[in-house]
Coordinates of N, CA and C in Angstrom, one line a residue:
M1 N -0.3 -34.7 29.6 CA -1.3 -35.5 29.0 C -1.4 -35.1 27.5
Q2 N -1.4 -36.0 26.7 CA -1.5 -35.8 25.2 C -3.0 -35.6 24.8
T3 N -3.2 -34.7 23.9 CA -4.6 -34.6 23.3 C -4.7 -35.5 22.2
Q4 N -5.8 -36.3 22.3 CA -6.0 -37.3 21.2 C -7.2 -36.8 20.4
T5 N -7.0 -36.8 19.1 CA -8.1 -36.5 18.2 C -8.4 -37.7 17.4
A6 N -9.6 -38.1 17.3 CA -10.1 -39.3 16.6 C -10.9 -38.9 15.4
Q7 N -10.8 -39.6 14.4 CA -11.6 -39.4 13.2 C -13.0 -39.9 13.5
A8 N -14.0 -39.2 12.9 CA -15.4 -39.6 13.1 C -15.6 -41.0 12.4
M9 N -16.4 -41.8 13.0 CA -16.7 -43.1 12.4 C -18.2 -43.0 11.9
A10 N -18.4 -43.5 10.8 CA -19.8 -43.5 10.2 C -20.4 -44.9 10.4
L11 N -21.5 -44.9 11.1 CA -22.2 -46.1 11.4 C -23.6 -46.2 10.8
N12 N -24.0 -47.3 10.2 CA -25.3 -47.4 9.6 C -26.2 -48.1 10.6
T13 N -27.2 -47.3 11.0 CA -28.2 -47.8 12.0 C -29.6 -47.8 11.3
P14 N -30.6 -48.4 12.0 CA -31.9 -48.4 11.5 C -32.5 -47.0 11.3
G15 N -32.0 -46.1 12.1 CA -32.5 -44.7 12.0 C -31.7 -43.9 10.9
G16 N -30.8 -44.5 10.3 CA -30.0 -43.7 9.3 C -28.5 -43.8 9.7
R17 N -27.7 -43.1 8.9 CA -26.3 -43.0 9.1 C -25.9 -42.0 10.2
I18 N -25.1 -42.5 11.2 CA -24.7 -41.6 12.3 C -23.2 -41.6 12.3
H19 N -22.7 -40.4 12.6 CA -21.3 -40.2 12.7 C -20.9 -40.0 14.2
V20 N -20.0 -40.8 14.6 CA -19.5 -40.9 16.0 C -18.1 -40.4 16.1
Q21 N -17.8 -39.5 17.0 CA -16.4 -39.1 17.2 C -16.2 -39.1 18.7
W22 N -15.1 -39.8 19.2 CA -14.8 -39.8 20.6 C -14.2 -38.5 21.1
D23 N -14.7 -38.1 22.2 CA -14.1 -37.0 22.9 C -13.5 -37.5 24.2
H24 N -12.2 -37.6 24.2 CA -11.5 -38.2 25.4 C -11.5 -37.3 26.6
Q25 N -11.9 -36.1 26.5 CA -12.0 -35.2 27.7 C -13.4 -35.2 28.3
A26 N -14.4 -35.7 27.6 CA -15.8 -35.7 28.1 C -16.0 -36.8 29.1
S27 N -17.1 -36.6 29.9 CA -17.5 -37.6 30.8 C -18.2 -38.8 30.0
D28 N -18.2 -39.9 30.6 CA -18.9 -41.0 29.9 C -20.4 -40.8 29.9
T29 N -21.0 -41.4 28.9 CA -22.4 -41.4 28.8 C -22.9 -42.8 28.9
P30 N -24.0 -43.1 29.6 CA -24.5 -44.5 29.7 C -25.1 -45.0 28.5
N31 N -25.4 -44.2 27.5 CA -26.1 -44.7 26.3 C -25.2 -44.7 25.0
A32 N -23.9 -44.4 25.2 CA -23.0 -44.3 24.0 C -22.9 -45.6 23.2
H33 N -23.0 -46.7 23.9 CA -22.8 -48.0 23.3 C -24.0 -48.4 22.4
L34 N -25.2 -47.7 22.6 CA -26.4 -48.1 21.8 C -26.2 -47.9 20.3
V35 N -25.4 -46.9 19.9 CA -25.2 -46.7 18.4 C -24.5 -47.9 17.8
F36 N -23.5 -48.5 18.5 CA -22.8 -49.6 18.0 C -23.7 -50.9 18.0
F37 N -24.5 -51.0 19.0 CA -25.5 -52.1 19.1 C -26.5 -52.0 18.0
A38 N -27.0 -50.8 17.7 CA -27.9 -50.6 16.6 C -27.3 -51.0 15.3
E39 N -26.1 -50.6 15.1 CA -25.4 -51.0 13.8 C -25.3 -52.5 13.7
F40 N -24.9 -53.2 14.8 CA -24.8 -54.6 14.8 C -26.2 -55.3 14.4
L41 N -27.3 -54.8 15.0 CA -28.6 -55.3 14.7 C -28.9 -55.2 13.3
C42 N -28.6 -54.0 12.7 CA -28.9 -53.7 11.3 C -28.0 -54.5 10.4
A43 N -26.7 -54.6 10.6 CA -25.8 -55.3 9.8 C -25.9 -56.8 9.7
T44 N -26.4 -57.4 10.8 CA -26.5 -58.8 10.9 C -27.9 -59.3 10.4
G45 N -28.8 -58.4 10.3 CA -30.2 -58.8 9.9 C -31.0 -59.3 11.0
V46 N -30.5 -59.1 12.3 CA -31.3 -59.6 13.4 C -32.5 -58.7 13.6
K47 N -32.4 -57.4 13.3 CA -33.6 -56.5 13.5 C -34.7 -56.9 12.5
E48 N -34.4 -57.2 11.2 CA -35.4 -57.5 10.3 C -36.1 -58.9 10.6
S49 N -35.2 -59.8 11.1 CA -35.8 -61.1 11.5 C -36.7 -61.0 12.7
W50 N -36.3 -60.2 13.6 CA -37.1 -59.9 14.8 C -38.5 -59.3 14.5
V51 N -38.4 -58.3 13.7 CA -39.7 -57.6 13.3 C -40.6 -58.6 12.5
K52 N -40.0 -59.3 11.6 CA -40.8 -60.2 10.7 C -41.4 -61.4 11.6
S53 N -40.7 -61.9 12.6 CA -41.2 -63.0 13.3 C -42.1 -62.6 14.5
C54 N -42.2 -61.3 14.8 CA -43.1 -60.9 15.9 C -44.5 -61.0 15.5
P55 N -45.3 -61.6 16.4 CA -46.8 -61.8 16.1 C -47.6 -60.6 16.4
L56 N -47.0 -59.5 16.8 CA -47.8 -58.3 17.2 C -48.5 -57.7 16.0
A57 N -49.8 -57.4 16.2 CA -50.6 -56.7 15.2 C -51.7 -55.9 15.8
Y58 N -51.8 -54.7 15.3 CA -52.9 -53.7 15.8 C -53.9 -53.5 14.6
A59 N -55.1 -53.3 15.0 CA -56.2 -53.1 14.0 C -56.5 -51.6 13.9
S60 N -56.2 -50.8 14.8 CA -56.5 -49.4 14.7 C -55.8 -48.6 13.6
R61 N -56.4 -47.6 13.0 CA -55.7 -46.8 12.0 C -54.7 -45.9 12.7
N62 N -54.8 -45.6 14.0 CA -53.9 -44.8 14.7 C -52.8 -45.5 15.4
A63 N -52.7 -46.8 15.2 CA -51.8 -47.7 16.0 C -50.4 -47.5 15.4
P64 N -49.3 -47.5 16.2 CA -48.0 -47.5 15.7 C -47.6 -48.7 14.9
N65 N -46.7 -48.7 14.1 CA -46.3 -49.9 13.4 C -45.5 -50.8 14.3
K66 N -45.4 -52.0 13.9 CA -44.7 -53.0 14.7 C -43.3 -52.7 15.0
Q67 N -42.6 -52.2 14.0 CA -41.2 -51.9 14.2 C -41.0 -50.8 15.2
D68 N -41.8 -49.8 15.3 CA -41.7 -48.7 16.3 C -41.9 -49.2 17.7
V69 N -42.9 -50.1 17.8 CA -43.2 -50.7 19.1 C -42.0 -51.5 19.6
L70 N -41.4 -52.3 18.7 CA -40.3 -53.2 19.1 C -39.0 -52.3 19.4
R71 N -38.8 -51.2 18.7 CA -37.7 -50.3 19.0 C -37.9 -49.7 20.4
T72 N -39.1 -49.3 20.7 CA -39.4 -48.7 22.0 C -39.1 -49.7 23.1
W73 N -39.5 -51.0 22.9 CA -39.3 -52.0 23.9 C -37.8 -52.3 24.1
L74 N -37.1 -52.3 23.0 CA -35.7 -52.6 23.0 C -34.9 -51.5 23.8
L75 N -35.3 -50.2 23.5 CA -34.6 -49.1 24.2 C -35.0 -49.1 25.7
A76 N -36.3 -49.5 26.0 CA -36.7 -49.6 27.4 C -35.9 -50.7 28.1
I77 N -35.6 -51.8 27.5 CA -34.8 -52.8 28.1 C -33.4 -52.4 28.3
L78 N -32.8 -51.7 27.3 CA -31.4 -51.4 27.4 C -31.1 -50.1 28.2
A79 N -32.0 -49.2 28.2 CA -31.7 -47.9 28.9 C -33.0 -47.3 29.5
G80 N -33.9 -48.2 29.8 CA -35.2 -47.7 30.2 C -35.4 -47.3 31.7
H81 N -34.5 -47.5 32.6 CA -34.7 -47.2 33.9 C -34.8 -45.7 34.1
N82 N -34.3 -44.9 33.2 CA -34.5 -43.4 33.3 C -35.4 -42.9 32.2
R83 N -35.1 -43.3 30.9 CA -35.8 -42.7 29.8 C -37.2 -43.2 29.6
Y84 N -37.4 -44.5 29.8 CA -38.7 -45.2 29.5 C -39.3 -45.7 30.8
A85 N -39.2 -45.0 31.9 CA -39.6 -45.4 33.2 C -41.1 -45.8 33.2
Y86 N -41.9 -45.1 32.4 CA -43.4 -45.4 32.3 C -43.7 -46.8 31.9
I87 N -42.8 -47.5 31.2 CA -43.0 -48.9 30.8 C -43.0 -49.8 32.0
V88 N -42.2 -49.5 33.0 CA -42.1 -50.4 34.2 C -43.3 -50.3 35.0
G89 N -44.0 -49.1 35.0 CA -45.1 -48.9 35.8 C -46.2 -49.9 35.9
P90 N -46.8 -50.4 34.7 CA -47.8 -51.4 34.8 C -47.4 -52.7 35.3
A91 N -46.1 -53.1 35.2 CA -45.6 -54.4 35.7 C -45.6 -54.5 37.2
K92 N -45.6 -53.3 37.9 CA -45.6 -53.4 39.4 C -46.9 -53.8 39.9
P93 N -46.9 -54.6 41.0 CA -48.1 -55.0 41.6 C -48.8 -53.8 42.3
P94 N -50.1 -53.8 42.3 CA -50.8 -52.7 43.0 C -50.5 -52.7 44.5
K95 N -50.5 -51.5 45.1 CA -50.2 -51.4 46.5 C -51.5 -51.6 47.2
P96 N -51.5 -52.3 48.4 CA -52.7 -52.5 49.2 C -53.2 -51.2 49.7
A97 N -54.5 -51.1 49.8 CA -55.2 -49.9 50.3 C -55.0 -49.6 51.7

């Protein structure tokens, strides 16, 4: 088996520049694709359009900004069954007593 070494790829994401390098010997990770999707959202302007068109508004001084709320929901949709499991909780119907 040949050892493959890949050069790091630099991706521009909403969170900043991220360098990705493939490790062909490592196990797969279920969230590896998110970096590429984040770059797509940033490069195409979809993220800015989504944030701008969202009617969400909070009045509290302690409230998170709209962009942070939308990022959390997006991650919950894409990888939330483990990492953001608390978001699914309120959607479940109450159990009978």
